[in-house]
Amino acid sequence: CASFCADECALYNATAGESGQPETVTVYRLTPAAITDMLNKDAGDPAGDTLCRTTSGHLSVTRWRSRMSVTLEDIRRAADATVGHIARTPFLHSATLSRLAGCELYIKFENHQFTAAFKERGALNHLLSLSEDERQRGVIAMSAGNHAQAVAYHASRLGIRAVIVMPRHTPNLKVSNTRALGAEVHLVGDGVDEAGDYAARLAEEHGYVFVHPYDDERVIAGQGTIALEMLEDVADLDALVIPIGGGGLIGGNAVAAKGLNPEIEIIGV
């Protein structure tokens, strides 16, 4: 299935196991230009080899990477690893919204995390998976805000050096908060694409481990722990409504929710 937004889509390729339930979900990041490129090459299944993005407002194929597979077991391991390090946020019924929508609605309050966003789950899961050598080398990330603060906060807690590259027009409050959490901040580029290019160069030059905000199996698995908690609290949910930005949040939660309940509906917004 493909989930489309204005200028790009996240393509999720589910692989069913013997039980008929999805065991792995491969996440692709594609733009319309990339899809056209694949069709022109008669590429068929991209086999996870295409990662595309918007650069300076133009759609283009800019980077290639390998297939990513995330399983329900990966997400369960992420939940075990991060327990006690992040908040198990409330999942509460909303009487007002339920009345307005004509159904029973529950809200997951990820704003109760220390940095007020779900991004902590994926960032922490990645950081906890690092080897001792990788911890000594330090980490780098590109972000305009929430992922930056998540990496900065948990890297500081774990004694890991963190370098964050943020677009130069990032609001001062987000920049100051990220620095206050212990990260070295570089302001580069007009958007996250240019910031990401600069971060990749620094990672190569200095040996930093790159912690991508969404195109990373460990980050996706960490975000998927949200669905585990929601279905533990309310087992008979009919659907999850999940925001789509980079695709990591919906990707991880789709794997978890469908692994636990193949009939549940996943709606991206």
PDB file of N, CA and C in Angstrom, residues 101-140:
ATOM      1  N   ALA A 101     -17.404  13.128  17.196  1.00  0.00           N
ATOM      2  CA  ALA A 101     -17.091  12.252  16.064  1.00  0.00           C
ATOM      3  C   ALA A 101     -18.083  11.111  15.908  1.00  0.00           C
ATOM      4  N   GLY A 102     -18.862  10.850  16.926  1.00  0.00           N
ATOM      5  CA  GLY A 102     -19.821   9.758  16.852  1.00  0.00           C
ATOM      6  C   GLY A 102     -19.190   8.388  16.983  1.00  0.00           C
ATOM      7  N   CYS A 103     -18.070   8.318  17.654  1.00  0.00           N
ATOM      8  CA  CYS A 103     -17.408   7.034  17.933  1.00  0.00           C
ATOM      9  C   CYS A 103     -16.592   7.210  19.204  1.00  0.00           C
ATOM     10  N   GLU A 104     -16.010   6.123  19.682  1.00  0.00           N
ATOM     11  CA  GLU A 104     -15.223   6.190  20.912  1.00  0.00           C
ATOM     12  C   GLU A 104     -13.767   6.490  20.562  1.00  0.00           C
ATOM     13  N   LEU A 105     -13.280   7.652  20.995  1.00  0.00           N
ATOM     14  CA  LEU A 105     -11.931   8.099  20.662  1.00  0.00           C
ATOM     15  C   LEU A 105     -11.037   8.127  21.898  1.00  0.00           C
ATOM     16  N   TYR A 106      -9.821   7.641  21.707  1.00  0.00           N
ATOM     17  CA  TYR A 106      -8.802   7.672  22.747  1.00  0.00           C
ATOM     18  C   TYR A 106      -7.603   8.458  22.225  1.00  0.00           C
ATOM     19  N   ILE A 107      -6.931   9.163  23.115  1.00  0.00           N
ATOM     20  CA  ILE A 107      -5.795   9.999  22.727  1.00  0.00           C
ATOM     21  C   ILE A 107      -4.549   9.538  23.469  1.00  0.00           C
ATOM     22  N   LYS A 108      -3.442   9.380  22.735  1.00  0.00           N
ATOM     23  CA  LYS A 108      -2.152   9.017  23.320  1.00  0.00           C
ATOM     24  C   LYS A 108      -1.362  10.301  23.558  1.00  0.00           C
ATOM     25  N   PHE A 109      -1.060  10.601  24.815  1.00  0.00           N
ATOM     26  CA  PHE A 109      -0.465  11.880  25.189  1.00  0.00           C
ATOM     27  C   PHE A 109       1.063  11.807  25.188  1.00  0.00           C
ATOM     28  N   GLU A 110       1.648  11.779  23.979  1.00  0.00           N
ATOM     29  CA  GLU A 110       3.107  11.731  23.868  1.00  0.00           C
ATOM     30  C   GLU A 110       3.770  13.049  24.265  1.00  0.00           C
ATOM     31  N   ASN A 111       2.971  14.098  24.425  1.00  0.00           N
ATOM     32  CA  ASN A 111       3.526  15.351  24.927  1.00  0.00           C
ATOM     33  C   ASN A 111       3.956  15.237  26.392  1.00  0.00           C
ATOM     34  N   HIS A 112       3.698  14.098  27.022  1.00  0.00           N
ATOM     35  CA  HIS A 112       4.148  13.880  28.396  1.00  0.00           C
ATOM     36  C   HIS A 112       5.591  13.391  28.459  1.00  0.00           C
ATOM     37  N   GLN A 113       6.217  13.103  27.309  1.00  0.00           N
ATOM     38  CA  GLN A 113       7.633  12.780  27.321  1.00  0.00           C
ATOM     39  C   GLN A 113       8.431  14.009  27.772  1.00  0.00           C
ATOM     40  N   PHE A 114       9.661  13.801  28.210  1.00  0.00           N
ATOM     41  CA  PHE A 114      10.474  14.902  28.739  1.00  0.00           C
ATOM     42  C   PHE A 114      10.624  16.023  27.722  1.00  0.00           C
ATOM     43  N   THR A 115      10.843  15.665  26.444  1.00  0.00           N
ATOM     44  CA  THR A 115      11.001  16.685  25.405  1.00  0.00           C
ATOM     45  C   THR A 115       9.677  16.990  24.708  1.00  0.00           C
ATOM     46  N   ALA A 116       8.577  16.478  25.237  1.00  0.00           N
ATOM     47  CA  ALA A 116       7.219  16.766  24.767  1.00  0.00           C
ATOM     48  C   ALA A 116       6.918  16.219  23.377  1.00  0.00           C
ATOM     49  N   ALA A 117       7.566  15.124  22.988  1.00  0.00           N
ATOM     50  CA  ALA A 117       7.301  14.544  21.669  1.00  0.00           C
ATOM     51  C   ALA A 117       7.673  13.064  21.660  1.00  0.00           C
ATOM     52  N   PHE A 118       7.027  12.308  20.764  1.00  0.00           N
ATOM     53  CA  PHE A 118       7.271  10.869  20.646  1.00  0.00           C
ATOM     54  C   PHE A 118       8.670  10.534  20.156  1.00  0.00           C
ATOM     55  N   LYS A 119       9.390  11.506  19.583  1.00  0.00           N
ATOM     56  CA  LYS A 119      10.686  11.257  18.963  1.00  0.00           C
ATOM     57  C   LYS A 119      11.694  10.612  19.916  1.00  0.00           C
ATOM     58  N   GLU A 120      11.481  10.779  21.207  1.00  0.00           N
ATOM     59  CA  GLU A 120      12.397  10.175  22.178  1.00  0.00           C
ATOM     60  C   GLU A 120      12.474   8.661  22.040  1.00  0.00           C
ATOM     61  N   ARG A 121      11.378   8.026  21.688  1.00  0.00           N
ATOM     62  CA  ARG A 121      11.330   6.571  21.642  1.00  0.00           C
ATOM     63  C   ARG A 121      12.327   6.018  20.618  1.00  0.00           C
ATOM     64  N   GLY A 122      12.267   6.554  19.405  1.00  0.00           N
ATOM     65  CA  GLY A 122      13.156   6.063  18.364  1.00  0.00           C
ATOM     66  C   GLY A 122      14.601   6.455  18.595  1.00  0.00           C
ATOM     67  N   ALA A 123      14.825   7.707  19.003  1.00  0.00           N
ATOM     68  CA  ALA A 123      16.189   8.166  19.237  1.00  0.00           C
ATOM     69  C   ALA A 123      16.853   7.349  20.339  1.00  0.00           C
ATOM     70  N   LEU A 124      16.131   7.121  21.421  1.00  0.00           N
ATOM     71  CA  LEU A 124      16.696   6.355  22.529  1.00  0.00           C
ATOM     72  C   LEU A 124      16.979   4.914  22.126  1.00  0.00           C
ATOM     73  N   ASN A 125      16.061   4.296  21.392  1.00  0.00           N
ATOM     74  CA  ASN A 125      16.293   2.916  20.978  1.00  0.00           C
ATOM     75  C   ASN A 125      17.552   2.804  20.130  1.00  0.00           C
ATOM     76  N   HIS A 126      17.769   3.771  19.252  1.00  0.00           N
ATOM     77  CA  HIS A 126      19.000   3.755  18.448  1.00  0.00           C
ATOM     78  C   HIS A 126      20.226   3.909  19.346  1.00  0.00           C
ATOM     79  N   LEU A 127      20.199   4.874  20.247  1.00  0.00           N
ATOM     80  CA  LEU A 127      21.352   5.129  21.105  1.00  0.00           C
ATOM     81  C   LEU A 127      21.688   3.930  21.993  1.00  0.00           C
ATOM     82  N   LEU A 128      20.668   3.257  22.497  1.00  0.00           N
ATOM     83  CA  LEU A 128      20.909   2.101  23.368  1.00  0.00           C
ATOM     84  C   LEU A 128      21.505   0.915  22.608  1.00  0.00           C
ATOM     85  N   SER A 129      21.359   0.912  21.279  1.00  0.00           N
ATOM     86  CA  SER A 129      21.872  -0.198  20.476  1.00  0.00           C
ATOM     87  C   SER A 129      23.336  -0.012  20.084  1.00  0.00           C
ATOM     88  N   LEU A 130      23.916   1.148  20.379  1.00  0.00           N
ATOM     89  CA  LEU A 130      25.282   1.430  19.945  1.00  0.00           C
ATOM     90  C   LEU A 130      26.295   0.575  20.700  1.00  0.00           C
ATOM     91  N   SER A 131      27.345   0.197  19.982  1.00  0.00           N
ATOM     92  CA  SER A 131      28.455  -0.509  20.615  1.00  0.00           C
ATOM     93  C   SER A 131      29.279   0.493  21.421  1.00  0.00           C
ATOM     94  N   GLU A 132      30.195   0.001  22.242  1.00  0.00           N
ATOM     95  CA  GLU A 132      31.035   0.896  23.029  1.00  0.00           C
ATOM     96  C   GLU A 132      31.890   1.767  22.107  1.00  0.00           C
ATOM     97  N   ASP A 133      32.376   1.196  21.026  1.00  0.00           N
ATOM     98  CA  ASP A 133      33.166   1.975  20.073  1.00  0.00           C
ATOM     99  C   ASP A 133      32.326   3.083  19.455  1.00  0.00           C
ATOM    100  N   GLU A 134      31.096   2.781  19.101  1.00  0.00           N
ATOM    101  CA  GLU A 134      30.220   3.790  18.505  1.00  0.00           C
ATOM    102  C   GLU A 134      29.888   4.890  19.503  1.00  0.00           C
ATOM    103  N   ARG A 135      29.702   4.520  20.762  1.00  0.00           N
ATOM    104  CA  ARG A 135      29.436   5.533  21.784  1.00  0.00           C
ATOM    105  C   ARG A 135      30.619   6.487  21.927  1.00  0.00           C
ATOM    106  N   GLN A 136      31.804   5.940  21.871  1.00  0.00           N
ATOM    107  CA  GLN A 136      33.000   6.770  21.992  1.00  0.00           C
ATOM    108  C   GLN A 136      33.139   7.717  20.808  1.00  0.00           C
ATOM    109  N   ARG A 137      32.693   7.297  19.636  1.00  0.00           N
ATOM    110  CA  ARG A 137      32.790   8.133  18.444  1.00  0.00           C
ATOM    111  C   ARG A 137      31.797   9.291  18.476  1.00  0.00           C
ATOM    112  N   GLY A 138      30.659   9.096  19.139  1.00  0.00           N
ATOM    113  CA  GLY A 138      29.640  10.118  19.197  1.00  0.00           C
ATOM    114  C   GLY A 138      28.618   9.979  18.078  1.00  0.00           C
ATOM    115  N   VAL A 139      27.532  10.736  18.197  1.00  0.00           N
ATOM    116  CA  VAL A 139      26.443  10.646  17.223  1.00  0.00           C
ATOM    117  C   VAL A 139      26.175  12.008  16.611  1.00  0.00           C
ATOM    118  N   ILE A 140      25.538  11.978  15.439  1.00  0.00           N
ATOM    119  CA  ILE A 140      25.143  13.206  14.767  1.00  0.00           C
ATOM    120  C   ILE A 140      23.751  13.020  14.202  1.00  0.00           C
TER     121      ILE A 140
END
